[in-house]
Amino acid sequence: MPTPLTALALPAADDDTAPPVVTDREEALREARRELSKPAYAEHEPSLPRRVWNWIWDDLLGRLDDVALNTPGGWFGLLAIALLVVALLVALRMRLGAPRDAAGPRSTGGLFGDQPRTAAEHRAAADAHAAVGRWPEAVQERLRAIVRALEERALLEPRPGRTATEAAAEAARPLPTLAAELRVAATTFDGITYGGRPAGPADDARMRDLDQRLATTRPDLNATGTGTAR
């Protein structure tokens, strides 16, 4: 006769009358932080470059796609509009020159800085700028050398705050044969310094030539008001 099967013992059902386990809020937060700090969660987090790329692809390009859908011609129309805007900005920049500060053009600014330098020092600085192709700085230093040389020769009274235009007008009196060249030099300096005008080797060469001609031009001593000019 077969042996009867032994009855399996089943776990007793949960006692519905047992009190529930209660965890306070702070303890629950600590447990959540401990759980999320496990390496298993960080392994599947995208890297920072990946998150940036996802943002560019999903958000930025998504917005551009929406714009393109509402633009005549789609993406080609949007590209044409972007190129037109860039062309207008370039044309405006070339038309207006370098942006000025909030105070506007400093047409009354002085030629020299706080540290006085000799004409020879200004010429050396101009040569150094020209050697590396910094033509605006070379032209500026060349005019400063011209004005400083005129002061050293007593053809101009040293005066803080003198502008290039004022120096050209004052120097034209004892040097009338070079009055036109002096005015052009001052206009070039102001255009570069305050108007964002570009400069090149030709501008530096003209300023250098004027400096050399001034050194060999005999002044009108009656116009200087002194007899010590040299």
PDB file of C-alpha atoms in Angstrom:
ATOM      1  CA  MET A   1       0.000   0.000   0.000  1.00  0.00           C
ATOM      2  CA  PRO A   2       1.558   3.359  -1.024  1.00  0.00           C
ATOM      3  CA  THR A   3       2.828   5.552   1.645  1.00  0.00           C
ATOM      4  CA  PRO A   4       0.634   8.634   2.120  1.00  0.00           C
ATOM      5  CA  LEU A   5       2.150  11.977   1.106  1.00  0.00           C
ATOM      6  CA  THR A   6       3.434  14.040   3.956  1.00  0.00           C
ATOM      7  CA  ALA A   7       1.505  17.295   4.295  1.00  0.00           C
ATOM      8  CA  LEU A   8       3.455  20.363   3.412  1.00  0.00           C
ATOM      9  CA  ALA A   9       3.618  23.027   6.062  1.00  0.00           C
ATOM     10  CA  LEU A  10       2.491  26.388   4.675  1.00  0.00           C
ATOM     11  CA  PRO A  11       3.488  29.669   6.242  1.00  0.00           C
ATOM     12  CA  ALA A  12       0.912  31.221   8.340  1.00  0.00           C
ATOM     13  CA  ALA A  13      -0.889  34.157   6.865  1.00  0.00           C
ATOM     14  CA  ASP A  14       0.195  37.607   7.917  1.00  0.00           C
ATOM     15  CA  ASP A  15      -1.477  38.848  10.974  1.00  0.00           C
ATOM     16  CA  ASP A  16      -3.597  41.776   9.910  1.00  0.00           C
ATOM     17  CA  THR A  17      -3.627  42.975  13.441  1.00  0.00           C
ATOM     18  CA  ALA A  18       0.210  43.600  13.539  1.00  0.00           C
ATOM     19  CA  PRO A  19       1.132  47.288  13.812  1.00  0.00           C
ATOM     20  CA  PRO A  20       2.595  48.841  10.580  1.00  0.00           C
ATOM     21  CA  VAL A  21       6.261  49.817  10.373  1.00  0.00           C
ATOM     22  CA  VAL A  22       6.567  53.587  10.445  1.00  0.00           C
ATOM     23  CA  THR A  23       9.699  55.407   9.124  1.00  0.00           C
ATOM     24  CA  ASP A  24      10.134  59.128   9.709  1.00  0.00           C
ATOM     25  CA  ARG A  25      10.809  61.523   6.826  1.00  0.00           C
ATOM     26  CA  GLU A  26      14.491  62.180   7.561  1.00  0.00           C
ATOM     27  CA  GLU A  27      15.304  58.501   7.855  1.00  0.00           C
ATOM     28  CA  ALA A  28      13.550  57.841   4.540  1.00  0.00           C
ATOM     29  CA  LEU A  29      15.610  60.562   2.848  1.00  0.00           C
ATOM     30  CA  ARG A  30      18.845  59.120   4.225  1.00  0.00           C
ATOM     31  CA  GLU A  31      17.901  55.684   2.985  1.00  0.00           C
ATOM     32  CA  ALA A  32      17.080  57.067  -0.461  1.00  0.00           C
ATOM     33  CA  ARG A  33      20.422  58.895  -0.671  1.00  0.00           C
ATOM     34  CA  ARG A  34      22.309  55.778   0.361  1.00  0.00           C
ATOM     35  CA  GLU A  35      20.487  53.760  -2.253  1.00  0.00           C
ATOM     36  CA  LEU A  36      21.062  56.283  -5.066  1.00  0.00           C
ATOM     37  CA  SER A  37      24.744  56.659  -4.172  1.00  0.00           C
ATOM     38  CA  LYS A  38      25.444  53.046  -5.125  1.00  0.00           C
ATOM     39  CA  PRO A  39      27.733  52.659  -8.184  1.00  0.00           C
ATOM     40  CA  ALA A  40      25.089  50.710 -10.061  1.00  0.00           C
ATOM     41  CA  TYR A  41      23.043  53.866 -10.545  1.00  0.00           C
ATOM     42  CA  ALA A  42      25.994  56.024 -11.689  1.00  0.00           C
ATOM     43  CA  GLU A  43      27.133  53.503 -14.290  1.00  0.00           C
ATOM     44  CA  HIS A  44      24.178  54.261 -16.524  1.00  0.00           C
ATOM     45  CA  GLU A  45      24.246  58.063 -16.128  1.00  0.00           C
ATOM     46  CA  PRO A  46      25.351  59.854 -19.355  1.00  0.00           C
ATOM     47  CA  SER A  47      28.585  61.850 -19.192  1.00  0.00           C
ATOM     48  CA  LEU A  48      28.590  65.642 -19.244  1.00  0.00           C
ATOM     49  CA  PRO A  49      29.605  65.881 -22.952  1.00  0.00           C
ATOM     50  CA  ARG A  50      26.840  63.405 -23.743  1.00  0.00           C
ATOM     51  CA  ARG A  51      24.278  65.471 -21.818  1.00  0.00           C
ATOM     52  CA  VAL A  52      25.389  68.624 -23.652  1.00  0.00           C
ATOM     53  CA  TRP A  53      25.115  66.842 -26.989  1.00  0.00           C
ATOM     54  CA  ASN A  54      21.665  65.549 -26.068  1.00  0.00           C
ATOM     55  CA  TRP A  55      20.566  69.076 -25.192  1.00  0.00           C
ATOM     56  CA  ILE A  56      21.891  70.452 -28.488  1.00  0.00           C
ATOM     57  CA  TRP A  57      20.308  67.682 -30.502  1.00  0.00           C
ATOM     58  CA  ASP A  58      16.977  67.427 -28.687  1.00  0.00           C
ATOM     59  CA  ASP A  59      16.298  70.979 -27.545  1.00  0.00           C
ATOM     60  CA  LEU A  60      18.209  73.440 -29.715  1.00  0.00           C
ATOM     61  CA  LEU A  61      17.944  71.604 -33.012  1.00  0.00           C
ATOM     62  CA  GLY A  62      14.378  70.723 -32.178  1.00  0.00           C
ATOM     63  CA  ARG A  63      13.529  74.393 -31.826  1.00  0.00           C
ATOM     64  CA  LEU A  64      15.345  75.209 -35.063  1.00  0.00           C
ATOM     65  CA  ASP A  65      13.424  72.454 -36.797  1.00  0.00           C
ATOM     66  CA  ASP A  66      10.157  73.993 -35.594  1.00  0.00           C
ATOM     67  CA  VAL A  67      11.273  77.365 -36.946  1.00  0.00           C
ATOM     68  CA  ALA A  68      12.329  75.816 -40.240  1.00  0.00           C
ATOM     69  CA  LEU A  69       8.929  74.189 -40.626  1.00  0.00           C
ATOM     70  CA  ASN A  70       7.305  77.622 -40.339  1.00  0.00           C
ATOM     71  CA  THR A  71       9.811  79.331 -42.664  1.00  0.00           C
ATOM     72  CA  PRO A  72       9.190  79.492 -46.421  1.00  0.00           C
ATOM     73  CA  GLY A  73      11.651  77.120 -48.041  1.00  0.00           C
ATOM     74  CA  GLY A  74      12.250  75.120 -44.862  1.00  0.00           C
ATOM     75  CA  TRP A  75      15.886  74.682 -43.856  1.00  0.00           C
ATOM     76  CA  PHE A  76      17.142  76.325 -47.048  1.00  0.00           C
ATOM     77  CA  GLY A  77      15.021  79.380 -46.372  1.00  0.00           C
ATOM     78  CA  LEU A  78      16.252  79.562 -42.774  1.00  0.00           C
ATOM     79  CA  LEU A  79      19.864  79.270 -43.953  1.00  0.00           C
ATOM     80  CA  ALA A  80      19.327  82.046 -46.501  1.00  0.00           C
ATOM     81  CA  ILE A  81      17.892  84.313 -43.803  1.00  0.00           C
ATOM     82  CA  ALA A  82      20.852  83.571 -41.480  1.00  0.00           C
ATOM     83  CA  LEU A  83      23.363  84.364 -44.249  1.00  0.00           C
ATOM     84  CA  LEU A  84      21.535  87.597 -45.022  1.00  0.00           C
ATOM     85  CA  VAL A  85      21.664  88.663 -41.365  1.00  0.00           C
ATOM     86  CA  VAL A  86      25.410  87.900 -41.181  1.00  0.00           C
ATOM     87  CA  ALA A  87      26.026  89.880 -44.384  1.00  0.00           C
ATOM     88  CA  LEU A  88      24.096  92.851 -42.997  1.00  0.00           C
ATOM     89  CA  LEU A  89      26.078  92.761 -39.737  1.00  0.00           C
ATOM     90  CA  VAL A  90      29.383  92.645 -41.628  1.00  0.00           C
ATOM     91  CA  ALA A  91      28.320  95.550 -43.846  1.00  0.00           C
ATOM     92  CA  LEU A  92      27.215  97.553 -40.800  1.00  0.00           C
ATOM     93  CA  ARG A  93      30.523  96.847 -39.039  1.00  0.00           C
ATOM     94  CA  MET A  94      32.514  97.975 -42.077  1.00  0.00           C
ATOM     95  CA  ARG A  95      30.350 101.081 -42.424  1.00  0.00           C
ATOM     96  CA  LEU A  96      30.548 102.222 -38.800  1.00  0.00           C
ATOM     97  CA  GLY A  97      34.060 101.032 -37.938  1.00  0.00           C
ATOM     98  CA  ALA A  98      35.053  99.779 -34.482  1.00  0.00           C
ATOM     99  CA  PRO A  99      32.441 100.190 -31.737  1.00  0.00           C
ATOM    100  CA  ARG A 100      32.976 103.143 -29.460  1.00  0.00           C
ATOM    101  CA  ASP A 101      32.509 103.167 -25.730  1.00  0.00           C
ATOM    102  CA  ALA A 102      29.515 104.694 -24.001  1.00  0.00           C
ATOM    103  CA  ALA A 103      31.245 108.070 -23.762  1.00  0.00           C
ATOM    104  CA  GLY A 104      31.486 108.305 -27.553  1.00  0.00           C
ATOM    105  CA  PRO A 105      34.573 109.274 -29.540  1.00  0.00           C
ATOM    106  CA  ARG A 106      37.279 110.745 -27.380  1.00  0.00           C
ATOM    107  CA  SER A 107      38.151 113.526 -29.795  1.00  0.00           C
ATOM    108  CA  THR A 108      39.699 115.615 -27.027  1.00  0.00           C
ATOM    109  CA  GLY A 109      41.963 112.915 -25.627  1.00  0.00           C
ATOM    110  CA  GLY A 110      45.647 113.673 -25.169  1.00  0.00           C
ATOM    111  CA  LEU A 111      48.421 112.185 -27.253  1.00  0.00           C
ATOM    112  CA  PHE A 112      50.570 110.876 -24.447  1.00  0.00           C
ATOM    113  CA  GLY A 113      50.012 108.581 -21.493  1.00  0.00           C
ATOM    114  CA  ASP A 114      50.938 109.109 -17.881  1.00  0.00           C
ATOM    115  CA  GLN A 115      54.542 107.979 -18.388  1.00  0.00           C
ATOM    116  CA  PRO A 116      56.523 110.593 -20.343  1.00  0.00           C
ATOM    117  CA  ARG A 117      58.771 109.219 -23.070  1.00  0.00           C
ATOM    118  CA  THR A 118      61.306 110.791 -25.378  1.00  0.00           C
ATOM    119  CA  ALA A 119      60.931 111.003 -29.144  1.00  0.00           C
ATOM    120  CA  ALA A 120      63.583 108.305 -29.517  1.00  0.00           C
ATOM    121  CA  GLU A 121      61.636 105.996 -27.195  1.00  0.00           C
ATOM    122  CA  HIS A 122      58.430 106.540 -29.191  1.00  0.00           C
ATOM    123  CA  ARG A 123      60.306 105.781 -32.417  1.00  0.00           C
ATOM    124  CA  ALA A 124      61.711 102.581 -30.925  1.00  0.00           C
ATOM    125  CA  ALA A 125      58.213 101.534 -29.856  1.00  0.00           C
ATOM    126  CA  ALA A 126      56.899 102.284 -33.354  1.00  0.00           C
ATOM    127  CA  ASP A 127      59.655 100.185 -34.923  1.00  0.00           C
ATOM    128  CA  ALA A 128      58.868  97.297 -32.564  1.00  0.00           C
ATOM    129  CA  HIS A 129      55.163  97.386 -33.482  1.00  0.00           C
ATOM    130  CA  ALA A 130      55.947  97.616 -37.196  1.00  0.00           C
ATOM    131  CA  ALA A 131      58.314  94.640 -36.993  1.00  0.00           C
ATOM    132  CA  VAL A 132      55.421  92.364 -36.006  1.00  0.00           C
ATOM    133  CA  GLY A 133      52.772  93.980 -38.199  1.00  0.00           C
ATOM    134  CA  ARG A 134      50.904  95.945 -35.534  1.00  0.00           C
ATOM    135  CA  TRP A 135      50.375  98.877 -37.872  1.00  0.00           C
ATOM    136  CA  PRO A 136      47.806 100.903 -35.892  1.00  0.00           C
ATOM    137  CA  GLU A 137      50.105 100.954 -32.853  1.00  0.00           C
ATOM    138  CA  ALA A 138      53.110 101.739 -35.054  1.00  0.00           C
ATOM    139  CA  VAL A 139      51.365 104.749 -36.614  1.00  0.00           C
ATOM    140  CA  GLN A 140      50.227 106.024 -33.217  1.00  0.00           C
ATOM    141  CA  GLU A 141      53.727 105.817 -31.751  1.00  0.00           C
ATOM    142  CA  ARG A 142      55.189 107.444 -34.866  1.00  0.00           C
ATOM    143  CA  LEU A 143      52.980 110.522 -34.460  1.00  0.00           C
ATOM    144  CA  ARG A 144      53.795 110.691 -30.769  1.00  0.00           C
ATOM    145  CA  ALA A 145      57.468 110.669 -31.715  1.00  0.00           C
ATOM    146  CA  ILE A 146      56.848 113.546 -34.146  1.00  0.00           C
ATOM    147  CA  VAL A 147      55.086 115.700 -31.558  1.00  0.00           C
ATOM    148  CA  ARG A 148      57.630 114.895 -28.844  1.00  0.00           C
ATOM    149  CA  ALA A 149      60.482 115.774 -31.223  1.00  0.00           C
ATOM    150  CA  LEU A 150      58.862 119.146 -31.953  1.00  0.00           C
ATOM    151  CA  GLU A 151      58.624 119.773 -28.210  1.00  0.00           C
ATOM    152  CA  GLU A 152      62.264 118.787 -27.746  1.00  0.00           C
ATOM    153  CA  ARG A 153      63.237 121.268 -30.484  1.00  0.00           C
ATOM    154  CA  ALA A 154      61.181 124.001 -28.738  1.00  0.00           C
ATOM    155  CA  LEU A 155      58.893 124.296 -31.765  1.00  0.00           C
ATOM    156  CA  LEU A 156      55.982 123.307 -29.562  1.00  0.00           C
ATOM    157  CA  GLU A 157      55.413 124.148 -25.928  1.00  0.00           C
ATOM    158  CA  PRO A 158      55.001 120.949 -23.862  1.00  0.00           C
ATOM    159  CA  ARG A 159      51.336 120.870 -22.905  1.00  0.00           C
ATOM    160  CA  PRO A 160      49.458 117.978 -21.270  1.00  0.00           C
ATOM    161  CA  GLY A 161      46.242 116.999 -23.005  1.00  0.00           C
ATOM    162  CA  ARG A 162      47.212 118.323 -26.420  1.00  0.00           C
ATOM    163  CA  THR A 163      45.405 116.496 -29.225  1.00  0.00           C
ATOM    164  CA  ALA A 164      46.873 115.449 -32.557  1.00  0.00           C
ATOM    165  CA  THR A 165      44.804 118.079 -34.377  1.00  0.00           C
ATOM    166  CA  GLU A 166      45.985 120.813 -32.026  1.00  0.00           C
ATOM    167  CA  ALA A 167      49.613 119.707 -32.374  1.00  0.00           C
ATOM    168  CA  ALA A 168      49.356 119.767 -36.172  1.00  0.00           C
ATOM    169  CA  ALA A 169      47.822 123.248 -36.183  1.00  0.00           C
ATOM    170  CA  GLU A 170      50.433 124.633 -33.773  1.00  0.00           C
ATOM    171  CA  ALA A 171      53.350 122.996 -35.601  1.00  0.00           C
ATOM    172  CA  ALA A 172      52.148 124.353 -38.945  1.00  0.00           C
ATOM    173  CA  ARG A 173      53.036 127.891 -37.885  1.00  0.00           C
ATOM    174  CA  PRO A 174      56.810 127.390 -37.618  1.00  0.00           C
ATOM    175  CA  LEU A 175      56.733 124.706 -40.333  1.00  0.00           C
ATOM    176  CA  PRO A 176      54.352 126.061 -42.991  1.00  0.00           C
ATOM    177  CA  THR A 177      55.799 123.929 -45.806  1.00  0.00           C
ATOM    178  CA  LEU A 178      54.697 120.781 -43.978  1.00  0.00           C
ATOM    179  CA  ALA A 179      51.309 122.040 -42.779  1.00  0.00           C
ATOM    180  CA  ALA A 180      49.317 119.792 -45.128  1.00  0.00           C
ATOM    181  CA  GLU A 181      51.301 116.678 -44.183  1.00  0.00           C
ATOM    182  CA  LEU A 182      50.874 117.452 -40.490  1.00  0.00           C
ATOM    183  CA  ARG A 183      47.087 117.748 -40.887  1.00  0.00           C
ATOM    184  CA  VAL A 184      46.931 114.428 -42.751  1.00  0.00           C
ATOM    185  CA  ALA A 185      49.028 112.776 -40.042  1.00  0.00           C
ATOM    186  CA  ALA A 186      46.723 114.083 -37.297  1.00  0.00           C
ATOM    187  CA  THR A 187      43.622 112.941 -39.206  1.00  0.00           C
ATOM    188  CA  THR A 188      45.154 109.482 -39.652  1.00  0.00           C
ATOM    189  CA  PHE A 189      45.986 109.258 -35.951  1.00  0.00           C
ATOM    190  CA  ASP A 190      42.455 110.282 -34.900  1.00  0.00           C
ATOM    191  CA  GLY A 191      40.845 107.884 -37.360  1.00  0.00           C
ATOM    192  CA  ILE A 192      42.882 104.961 -36.029  1.00  0.00           C
ATOM    193  CA  THR A 193      42.659 105.860 -32.356  1.00  0.00           C
ATOM    194  CA  TYR A 194      39.051 107.005 -32.051  1.00  0.00           C
ATOM    195  CA  GLY A 195      37.316 105.809 -35.216  1.00  0.00           C
ATOM    196  CA  GLY A 196      38.581 102.260 -35.499  1.00  0.00           C
ATOM    197  CA  ARG A 197      40.155 102.958 -38.887  1.00  0.00           C
ATOM    198  CA  PRO A 198      42.523 100.174 -40.016  1.00  0.00           C
ATOM    199  CA  ALA A 199      46.168 100.958 -40.716  1.00  0.00           C
ATOM    200  CA  GLY A 200      48.793  99.372 -42.901  1.00  0.00           C
ATOM    201  CA  PRO A 201      52.442  99.606 -43.936  1.00  0.00           C
ATOM    202  CA  ALA A 202      51.731 102.587 -46.219  1.00  0.00           C
ATOM    203  CA  ASP A 203      50.381 104.627 -43.293  1.00  0.00           C
ATOM    204  CA  ASP A 204      53.451 103.829 -41.226  1.00  0.00           C
ATOM    205  CA  ALA A 205      55.748 104.683 -44.134  1.00  0.00           C
ATOM    206  CA  ARG A 206      54.083 108.100 -44.610  1.00  0.00           C
ATOM    207  CA  MET A 207      54.373 108.858 -40.905  1.00  0.00           C
ATOM    208  CA  ARG A 208      58.010 107.760 -40.880  1.00  0.00           C
ATOM    209  CA  ASP A 209      58.759 109.953 -43.895  1.00  0.00           C
ATOM    210  CA  LEU A 210      57.111 112.952 -42.217  1.00  0.00           C
ATOM    211  CA  ASP A 211      59.204 112.385 -39.093  1.00  0.00           C
ATOM    212  CA  GLN A 212      62.390 112.380 -41.158  1.00  0.00           C
ATOM    213  CA  ARG A 213      61.391 115.484 -43.153  1.00  0.00           C
ATOM    214  CA  LEU A 214      60.546 117.382 -39.991  1.00  0.00           C
ATOM    215  CA  ALA A 215      64.004 116.629 -38.632  1.00  0.00           C
ATOM    216  CA  THR A 216      65.653 118.250 -41.676  1.00  0.00           C
ATOM    217  CA  THR A 217      63.219 121.127 -42.298  1.00  0.00           C
ATOM    218  CA  ARG A 218      64.370 124.540 -41.133  1.00  0.00           C
ATOM    219  CA  PRO A 219      61.619 126.236 -39.101  1.00  0.00           C
ATOM    220  CA  ASP A 220      60.435 129.817 -39.424  1.00  0.00           C
ATOM    221  CA  LEU A 221      61.957 131.245 -36.246  1.00  0.00           C
ATOM    222  CA  ASN A 222      59.752 134.347 -36.368  1.00  0.00           C
ATOM    223  CA  ALA A 223      56.676 132.121 -36.144  1.00  0.00           C
ATOM    224  CA  THR A 224      57.975 130.216 -33.131  1.00  0.00           C
ATOM    225  CA  GLY A 225      58.227 133.302 -30.978  1.00  0.00           C
ATOM    226  CA  THR A 226      61.700 132.214 -29.780  1.00  0.00           C
ATOM    227  CA  GLY A 227      65.170 132.117 -31.147  1.00  0.00           C
ATOM    228  CA  THR A 228      66.114 128.802 -29.600  1.00  0.00           C
ATOM    229  CA  ALA A 229      64.467 126.442 -32.078  1.00  0.00           C
ATOM    230  CA  ARG A 230      66.773 123.994 -33.755  1.00  0.00           C
TER     231      ARG A 230
END
